[in-house]
Coordinates of C-alpha atoms in Angstrom, one line a residue:
X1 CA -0.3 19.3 -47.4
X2 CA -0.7 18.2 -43.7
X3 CA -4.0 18.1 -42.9
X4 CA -4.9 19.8 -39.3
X5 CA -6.6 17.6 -36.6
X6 CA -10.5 17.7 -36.3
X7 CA -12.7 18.8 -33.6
X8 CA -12.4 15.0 -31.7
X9 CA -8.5 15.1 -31.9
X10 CA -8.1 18.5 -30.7
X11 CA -10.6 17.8 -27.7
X12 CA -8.7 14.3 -27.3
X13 CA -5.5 16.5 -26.9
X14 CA -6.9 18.3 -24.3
X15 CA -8.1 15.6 -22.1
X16 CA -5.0 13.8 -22.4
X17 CA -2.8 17.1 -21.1
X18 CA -4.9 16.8 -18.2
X19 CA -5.2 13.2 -17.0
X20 CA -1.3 13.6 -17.6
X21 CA -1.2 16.9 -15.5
X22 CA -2.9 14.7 -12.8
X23 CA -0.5 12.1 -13.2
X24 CA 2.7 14.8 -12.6
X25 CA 1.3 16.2 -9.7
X26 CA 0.5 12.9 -7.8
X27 CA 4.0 12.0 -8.9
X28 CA 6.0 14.8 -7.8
X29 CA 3.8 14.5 -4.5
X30 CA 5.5 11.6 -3.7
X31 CA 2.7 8.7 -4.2
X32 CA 3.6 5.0 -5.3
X33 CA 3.3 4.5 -9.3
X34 CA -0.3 2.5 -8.9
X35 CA -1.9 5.3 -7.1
X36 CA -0.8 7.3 -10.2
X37 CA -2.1 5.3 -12.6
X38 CA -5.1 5.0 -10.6
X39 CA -5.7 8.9 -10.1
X40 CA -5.3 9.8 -14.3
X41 CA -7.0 6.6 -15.3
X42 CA -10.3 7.8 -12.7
X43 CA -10.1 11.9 -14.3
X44 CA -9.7 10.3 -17.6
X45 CA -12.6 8.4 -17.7
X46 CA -14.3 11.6 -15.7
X47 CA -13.4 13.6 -18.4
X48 CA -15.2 11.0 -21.5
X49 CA -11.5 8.8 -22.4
X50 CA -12.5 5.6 -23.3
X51 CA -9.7 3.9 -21.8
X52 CA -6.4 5.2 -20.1
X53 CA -3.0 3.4 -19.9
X54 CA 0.1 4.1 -18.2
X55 CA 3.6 3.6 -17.6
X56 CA 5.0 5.5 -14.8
X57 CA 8.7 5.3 -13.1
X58 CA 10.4 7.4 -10.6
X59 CA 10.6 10.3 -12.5
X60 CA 8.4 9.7 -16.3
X61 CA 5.2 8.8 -17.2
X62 CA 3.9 8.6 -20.3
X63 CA 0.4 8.0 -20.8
X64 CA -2.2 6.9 -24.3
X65 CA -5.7 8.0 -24.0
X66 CA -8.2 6.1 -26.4
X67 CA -11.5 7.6 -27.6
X68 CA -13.3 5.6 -29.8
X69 CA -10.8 4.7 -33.0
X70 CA -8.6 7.7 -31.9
X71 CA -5.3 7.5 -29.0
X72 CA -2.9 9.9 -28.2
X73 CA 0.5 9.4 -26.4
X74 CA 2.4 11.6 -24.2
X75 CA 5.7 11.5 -22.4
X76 CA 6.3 13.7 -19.2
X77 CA 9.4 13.9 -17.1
X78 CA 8.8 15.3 -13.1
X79 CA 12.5 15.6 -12.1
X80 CA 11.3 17.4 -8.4
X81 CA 11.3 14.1 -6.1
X82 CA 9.5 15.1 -2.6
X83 CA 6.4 14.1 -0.4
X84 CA 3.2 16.5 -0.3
X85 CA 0.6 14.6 2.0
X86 CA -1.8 17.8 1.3
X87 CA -1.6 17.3 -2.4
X88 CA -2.2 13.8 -2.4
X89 CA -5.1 13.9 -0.4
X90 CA -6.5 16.9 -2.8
X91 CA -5.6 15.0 -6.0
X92 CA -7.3 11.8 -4.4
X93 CA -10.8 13.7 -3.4
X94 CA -10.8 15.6 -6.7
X95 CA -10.5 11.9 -8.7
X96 CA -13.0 10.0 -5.8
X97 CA -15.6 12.5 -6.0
X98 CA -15.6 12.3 -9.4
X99 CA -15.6 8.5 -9.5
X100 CA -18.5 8.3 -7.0
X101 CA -21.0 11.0 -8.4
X102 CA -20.4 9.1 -12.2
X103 CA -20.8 13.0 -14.1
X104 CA -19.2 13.9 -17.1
X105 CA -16.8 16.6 -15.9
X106 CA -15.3 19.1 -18.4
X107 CA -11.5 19.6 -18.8
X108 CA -12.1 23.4 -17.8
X109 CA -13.6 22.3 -14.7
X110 CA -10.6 19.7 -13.7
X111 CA -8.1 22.2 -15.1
X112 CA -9.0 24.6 -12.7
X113 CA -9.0 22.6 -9.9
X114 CA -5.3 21.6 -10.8
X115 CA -4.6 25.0 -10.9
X116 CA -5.7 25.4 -7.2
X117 CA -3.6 22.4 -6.3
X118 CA -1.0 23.2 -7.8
X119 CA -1.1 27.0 -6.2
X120 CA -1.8 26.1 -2.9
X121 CA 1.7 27.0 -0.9
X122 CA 2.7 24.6 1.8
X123 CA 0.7 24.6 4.8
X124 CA 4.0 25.2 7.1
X125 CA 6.7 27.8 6.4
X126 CA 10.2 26.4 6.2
X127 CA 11.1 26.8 9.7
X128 CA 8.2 25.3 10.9
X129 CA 8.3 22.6 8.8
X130 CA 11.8 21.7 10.3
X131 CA 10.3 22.4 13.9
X132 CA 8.7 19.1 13.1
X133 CA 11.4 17.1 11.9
X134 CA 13.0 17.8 15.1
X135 CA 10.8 16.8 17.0
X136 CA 10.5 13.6 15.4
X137 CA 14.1 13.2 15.5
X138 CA 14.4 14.1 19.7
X139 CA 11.3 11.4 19.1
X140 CA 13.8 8.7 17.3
X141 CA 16.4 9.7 20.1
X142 CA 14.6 8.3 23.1
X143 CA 13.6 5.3 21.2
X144 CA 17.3 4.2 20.3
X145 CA 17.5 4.3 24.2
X146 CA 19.0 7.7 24.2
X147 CA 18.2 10.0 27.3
X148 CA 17.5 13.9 28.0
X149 CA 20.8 14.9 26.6
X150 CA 20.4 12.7 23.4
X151 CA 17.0 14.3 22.7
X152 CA 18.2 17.5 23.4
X153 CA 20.9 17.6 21.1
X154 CA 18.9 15.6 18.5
X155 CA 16.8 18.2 18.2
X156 CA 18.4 21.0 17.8
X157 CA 20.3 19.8 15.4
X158 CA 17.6 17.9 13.0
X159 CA 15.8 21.7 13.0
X160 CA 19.8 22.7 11.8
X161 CA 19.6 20.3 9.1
X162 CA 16.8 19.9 7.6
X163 CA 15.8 23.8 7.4
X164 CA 19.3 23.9 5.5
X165 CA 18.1 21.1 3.4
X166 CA 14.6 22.3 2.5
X167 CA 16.4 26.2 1.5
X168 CA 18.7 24.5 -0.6
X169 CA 16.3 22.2 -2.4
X170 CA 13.6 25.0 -2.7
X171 CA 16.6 26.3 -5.2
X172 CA 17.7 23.7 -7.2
X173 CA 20.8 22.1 -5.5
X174 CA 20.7 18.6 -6.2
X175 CA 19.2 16.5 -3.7
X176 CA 22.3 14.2 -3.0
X177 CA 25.0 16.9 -2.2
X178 CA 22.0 18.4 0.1
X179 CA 21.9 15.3 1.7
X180 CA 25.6 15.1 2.6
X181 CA 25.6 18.4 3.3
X182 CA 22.4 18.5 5.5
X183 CA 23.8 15.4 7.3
X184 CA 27.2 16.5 8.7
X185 CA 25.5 19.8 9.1
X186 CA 23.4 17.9 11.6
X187 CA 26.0 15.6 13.0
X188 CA 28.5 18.8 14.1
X189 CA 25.4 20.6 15.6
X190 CA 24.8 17.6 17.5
X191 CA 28.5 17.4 18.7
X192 CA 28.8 20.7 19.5
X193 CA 25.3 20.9 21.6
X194 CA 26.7 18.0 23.7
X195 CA 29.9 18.7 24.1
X196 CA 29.4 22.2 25.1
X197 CA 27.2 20.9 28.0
X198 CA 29.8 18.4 29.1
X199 CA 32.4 21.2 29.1
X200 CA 30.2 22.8 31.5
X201 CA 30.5 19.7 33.9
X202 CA 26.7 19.5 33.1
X203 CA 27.4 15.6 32.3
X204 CA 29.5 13.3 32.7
X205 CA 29.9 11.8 29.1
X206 CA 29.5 13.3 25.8
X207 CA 26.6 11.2 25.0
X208 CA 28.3 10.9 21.2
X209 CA 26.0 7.8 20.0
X210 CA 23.2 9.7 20.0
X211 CA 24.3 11.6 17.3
X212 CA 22.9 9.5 14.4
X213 CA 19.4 10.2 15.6
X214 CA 20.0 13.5 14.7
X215 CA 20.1 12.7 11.4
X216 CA 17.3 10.5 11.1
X217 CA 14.9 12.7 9.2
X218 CA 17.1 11.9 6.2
X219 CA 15.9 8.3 6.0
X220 CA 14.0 8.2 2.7
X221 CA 11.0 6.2 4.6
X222 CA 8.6 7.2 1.8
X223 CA 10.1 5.9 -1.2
X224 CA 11.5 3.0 0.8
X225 CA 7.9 1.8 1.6
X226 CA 6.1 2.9 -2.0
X227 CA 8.9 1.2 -3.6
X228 CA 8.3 -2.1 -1.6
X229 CA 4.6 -1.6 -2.5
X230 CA 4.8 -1.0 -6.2
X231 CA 7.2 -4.7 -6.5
X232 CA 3.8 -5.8 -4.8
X233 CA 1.6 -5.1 -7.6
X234 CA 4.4 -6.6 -10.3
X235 CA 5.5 -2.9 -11.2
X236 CA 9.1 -3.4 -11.2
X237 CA 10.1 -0.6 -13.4
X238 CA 8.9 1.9 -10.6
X239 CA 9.5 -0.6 -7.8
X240 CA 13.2 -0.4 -8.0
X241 CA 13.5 3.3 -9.6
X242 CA 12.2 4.0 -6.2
X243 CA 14.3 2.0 -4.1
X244 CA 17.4 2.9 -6.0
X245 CA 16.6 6.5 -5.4
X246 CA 16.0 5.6 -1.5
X247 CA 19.3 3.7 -1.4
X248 CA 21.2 6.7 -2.9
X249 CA 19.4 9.6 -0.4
X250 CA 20.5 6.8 2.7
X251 CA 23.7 6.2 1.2
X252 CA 25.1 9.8 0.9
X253 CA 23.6 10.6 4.4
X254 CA 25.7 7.4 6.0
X255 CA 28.4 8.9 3.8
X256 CA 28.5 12.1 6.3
X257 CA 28.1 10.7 8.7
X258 CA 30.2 8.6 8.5
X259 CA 32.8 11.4 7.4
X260 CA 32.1 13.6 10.5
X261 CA 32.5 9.9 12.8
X262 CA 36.0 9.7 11.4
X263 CA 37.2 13.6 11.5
X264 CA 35.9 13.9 15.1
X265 CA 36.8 9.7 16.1
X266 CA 33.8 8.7 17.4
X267 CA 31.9 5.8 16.6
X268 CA 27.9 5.1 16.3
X269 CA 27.5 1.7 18.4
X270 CA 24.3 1.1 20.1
X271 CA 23.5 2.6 23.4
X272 CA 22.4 0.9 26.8
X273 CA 18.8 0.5 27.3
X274 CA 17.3 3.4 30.1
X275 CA 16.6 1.6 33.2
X276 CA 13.4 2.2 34.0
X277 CA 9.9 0.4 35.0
X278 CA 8.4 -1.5 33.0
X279 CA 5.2 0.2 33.2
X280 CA 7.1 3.5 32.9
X281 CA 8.8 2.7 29.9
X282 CA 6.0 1.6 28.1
X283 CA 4.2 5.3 28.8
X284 CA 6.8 6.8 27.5
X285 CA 7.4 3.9 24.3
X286 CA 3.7 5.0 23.8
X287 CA 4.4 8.8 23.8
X288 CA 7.3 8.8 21.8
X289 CA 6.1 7.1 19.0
X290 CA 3.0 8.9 18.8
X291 CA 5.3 12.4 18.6
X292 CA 7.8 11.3 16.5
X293 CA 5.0 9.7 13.6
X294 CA 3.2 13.0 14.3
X295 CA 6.4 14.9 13.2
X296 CA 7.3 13.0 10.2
X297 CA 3.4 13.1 8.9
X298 CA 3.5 17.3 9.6
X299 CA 6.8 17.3 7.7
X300 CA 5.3 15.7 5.0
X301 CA 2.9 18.3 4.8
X302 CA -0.1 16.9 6.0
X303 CA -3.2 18.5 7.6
X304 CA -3.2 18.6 11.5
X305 CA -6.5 16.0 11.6
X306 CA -4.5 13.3 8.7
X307 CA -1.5 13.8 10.5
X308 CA -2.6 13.0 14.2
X309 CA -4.5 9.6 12.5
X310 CA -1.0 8.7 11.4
X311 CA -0.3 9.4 15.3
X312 CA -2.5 7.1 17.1
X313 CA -1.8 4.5 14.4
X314 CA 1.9 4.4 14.6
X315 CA 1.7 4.6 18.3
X316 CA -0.5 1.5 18.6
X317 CA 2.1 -0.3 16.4
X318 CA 5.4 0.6 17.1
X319 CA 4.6 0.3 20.9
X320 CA 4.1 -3.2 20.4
X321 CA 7.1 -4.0 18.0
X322 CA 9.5 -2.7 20.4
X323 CA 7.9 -5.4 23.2
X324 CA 7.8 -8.1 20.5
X325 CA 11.5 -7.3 19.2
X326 CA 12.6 -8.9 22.7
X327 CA 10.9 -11.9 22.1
X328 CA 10.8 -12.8 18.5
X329 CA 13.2 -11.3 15.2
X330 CA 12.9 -8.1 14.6
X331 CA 11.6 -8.3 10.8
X332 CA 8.7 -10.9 12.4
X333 CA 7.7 -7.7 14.6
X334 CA 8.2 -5.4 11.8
X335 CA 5.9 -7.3 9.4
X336 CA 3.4 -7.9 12.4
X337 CA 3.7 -4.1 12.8
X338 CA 3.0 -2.9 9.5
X339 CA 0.1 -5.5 8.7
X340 CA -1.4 -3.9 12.1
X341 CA -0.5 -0.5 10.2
X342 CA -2.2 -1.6 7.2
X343 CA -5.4 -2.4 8.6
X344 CA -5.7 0.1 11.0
X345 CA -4.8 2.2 7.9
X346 CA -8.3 0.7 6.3
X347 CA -10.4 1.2 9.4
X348 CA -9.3 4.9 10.1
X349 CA -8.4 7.2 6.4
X350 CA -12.0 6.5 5.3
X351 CA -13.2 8.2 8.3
X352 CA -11.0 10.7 8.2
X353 CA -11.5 11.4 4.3
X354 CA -7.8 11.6 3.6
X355 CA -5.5 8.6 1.2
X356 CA -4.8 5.7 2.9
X357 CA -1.4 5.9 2.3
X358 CA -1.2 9.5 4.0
X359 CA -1.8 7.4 7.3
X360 CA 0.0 4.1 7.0
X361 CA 3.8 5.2 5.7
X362 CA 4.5 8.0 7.8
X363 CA 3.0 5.5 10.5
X364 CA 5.3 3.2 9.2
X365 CA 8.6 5.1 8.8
X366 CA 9.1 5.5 12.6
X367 CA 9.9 1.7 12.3
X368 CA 12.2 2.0 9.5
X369 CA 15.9 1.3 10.7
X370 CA 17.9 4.3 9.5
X371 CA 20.3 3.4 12.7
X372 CA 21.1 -0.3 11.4
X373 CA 21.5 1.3 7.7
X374 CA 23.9 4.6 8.6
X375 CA 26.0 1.8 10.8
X376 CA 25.9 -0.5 8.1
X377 CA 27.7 2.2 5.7
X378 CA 30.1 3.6 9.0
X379 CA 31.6 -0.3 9.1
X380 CA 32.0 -0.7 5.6
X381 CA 33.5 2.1 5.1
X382 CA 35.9 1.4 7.7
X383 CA 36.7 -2.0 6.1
X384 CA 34.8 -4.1 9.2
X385 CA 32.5 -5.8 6.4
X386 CA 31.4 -8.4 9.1
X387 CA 29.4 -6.2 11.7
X388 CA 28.7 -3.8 8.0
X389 CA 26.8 -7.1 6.8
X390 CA 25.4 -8.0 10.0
X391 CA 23.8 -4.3 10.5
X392 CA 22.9 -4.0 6.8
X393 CA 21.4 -7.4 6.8
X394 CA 19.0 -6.3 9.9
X395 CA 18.4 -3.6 8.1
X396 CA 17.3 -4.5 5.0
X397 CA 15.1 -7.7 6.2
X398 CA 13.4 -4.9 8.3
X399 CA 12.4 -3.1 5.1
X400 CA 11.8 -6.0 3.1
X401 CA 8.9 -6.6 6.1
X402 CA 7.3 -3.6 6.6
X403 CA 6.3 -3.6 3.0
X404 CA 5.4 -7.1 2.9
X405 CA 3.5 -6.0 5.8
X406 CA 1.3 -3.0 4.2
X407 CA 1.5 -5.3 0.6
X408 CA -0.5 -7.8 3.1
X409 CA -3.1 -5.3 4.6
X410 CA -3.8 -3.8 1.3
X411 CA -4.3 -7.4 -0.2
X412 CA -7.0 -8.2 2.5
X413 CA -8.9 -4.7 2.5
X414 CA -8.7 -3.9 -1.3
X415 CA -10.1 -5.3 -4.2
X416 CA -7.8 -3.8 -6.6
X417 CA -4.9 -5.4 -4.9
X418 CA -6.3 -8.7 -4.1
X419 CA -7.1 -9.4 -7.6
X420 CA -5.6 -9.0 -10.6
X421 CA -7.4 -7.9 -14.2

């Protein structure tokens, strides 16, 4: 007869549902795999496990709790990919207080406070939240040298998008086709904005470039970055679950756009730079940054207070890459950039009680080069595989810095990632 499991198993059980609870929520938050690990390893040993391990991709885990001569494994799948700031930070205070005060916490106690994470709605409604990735986006337009028009139309149509694209995800589409369909939705808003006001004599050009600005809130800069940061600490299985996932989201976007370029003939090639003081254009360098890394980090749902950290931090850096990027290459600023990112990162999320991470990607993802990357996919598309390898190389050596960058940072202000056990 099968014999049932003892008071120690059944309690074993219970702790390692929720250290593995812990572990999907970071997860589906959007977190790199070694802050997962981290998080249910920290509530496991809150909880009395002896010793947590973990294996943790893209979109598994599975887990073993050990208690004395007694383990139990568990496999989870979290197949909703997204980014939740606000969760990660409460996920990160619920396992650092617990950490720092050294109790023995009961897995009642930690089970209802998952069940208030996990409950708490989103702190901005779905129109709101895309209020914010339009004003990144009229943010990304002035920086790729785009004018009133260009920021105008950007706008508009990256609220068009990515309202469409949070709807449609809140009910189950798949991500990719809401990708595509979010990015031409965006593309022929942004046409039809700017071309309306050059029927109306209001300008004298279309001002058709700026359109892939307007799409810019598609650029997977989260998963790009955490996936760069998990290759750092040797986990390769996440590393490039999470990079091949970001290279699909920015591949089906180019895709639209690069099928809207083609039905309407137009073609994405950089714009001339505005010409403006020096001292002028450095205000306004300043500004822009600061709003468009405040609109990313409110669209990925952070707190007013994290998010306008993120602010003053990306400001500071990207400000200076774009003076550097005339003078040295561009990945050189881009690493000098994020490593500035990185410590700053240090410095300013202790103070502010939030992740470190919270502040330093969405900081970092103004700098990513979604441009570089949709043109790379428009040319080779088109069969021009010479100026397709020249913008995708640019692009990718960009990427390849930033997160060497943050890897950096982290190596000099953390323990954990200086040394490994």
């Amino acid at each position: 007869m099968p014999t049932q499991p003892g008071d120690d198993e059944l309690e074993l059980i219970r702790q390692s549902g929720v250290a593995l609870r812990v572990g999907r929520l970071s997860l589906s938050a959007g977190t790199g795999s070694y802050r997962v690990k981290s998080s249910m390893a920290r509530i496991a040993r809150a909880i009395g496990v002896d010793r947590h391990e973990a294996h943790v991709t893209l979109t598994e885990i599975t887990t073993t709790s050990h208690r004395g001569p007694s383990f139990r494994t568990e496999v989870a799948e979290v197949r909703s990919v997204g980014i939740n700031a606000d969760r990660l930070a409460e996920l990160e205070h619920l396992a650092g207080s617990l950490a720092r005060s050294g109790r023995r916490a009961t897995v009642d106690e930690i089970s209802a406070e998952l069940d208030r994470i996990e409950r708490k709605p989103p702190l901005y409604p779905d129109a709101v939240n895309a209020l914010w990735a339009a004003v990144a986006c009229a943010a990304f337009a002035f920086l790729n040298n785009g004018g009133p028009v260009e920021m105008a139309g950007a706008f508009v149509a990256a609220w068009l998008g990515q309202l469409t694209r949070r709807v449609l995800l809140h009910r189950g589409f798949n991500q990719f086709g809401v990708t595509m369909l979010a990015a031409a939705l965006a593309c022929l808003a942004y046409l039809g904005l700017v071309s309306a006001v050059h029927g109306l004599g209001a300008t004298e050009v279309r001002h058709a470039a700026g359109y892939v600005s307007a799409v810019l809130f598609l650029v997977p800069g989260f998963p790009l970055v955490t996936g760069g940061l998990d290759l750092a600490k040797l986990d390769f299985s996440a590393g490039v679950a999470r990079l091949t996932y970001a290279l699909m989201i920015l591949t089906s976007a180019a895709l639209a756009v690069w099928g809207v370029s083609i039905a309407v003939g137009l073609s994405p090639d950089p714009e001339a730079a505005p010409v403006l003081h020096s001292g002028l254009l450095l205000v306004l360098r300043m500004v822009a940054s600061f709003v468009g890394v405040l609109g990313f980090a409110l669209m990925f749902n952070s707190p007013w207070r994290m998010a306008l950290g993120a602010a003053v931090v990306g400001m500071v850096a990207n400000t200076g890459r774009l003076y550097l990027v005339g003078e040295i290459a561009p990945q050189a600023a881009a690493a000098g950039a994020a490593l500035l990112v990185g410590l700053l990162a240090a410095v300013i999320a202790p103070r502010l009680g939030v992740p470190r991470i919270t502040v330093s990607v969405p900081a970092v993802v103004i700098m990513v080069p979604g441009v570089s990357a949709y043109r790379s996919v428009f040319y080779l598309s088109n069969g021009d595989t010479t100026q397709a390898l020249a913008y995708g190389v640019q692009a990718g050596l960009v990427v390849v810095a930033l997160s060497v960058g943050l890897a950096v940072a982290r190596m000099l202000t953390d323990r954990e990632w200086g040394f490994e056990h």
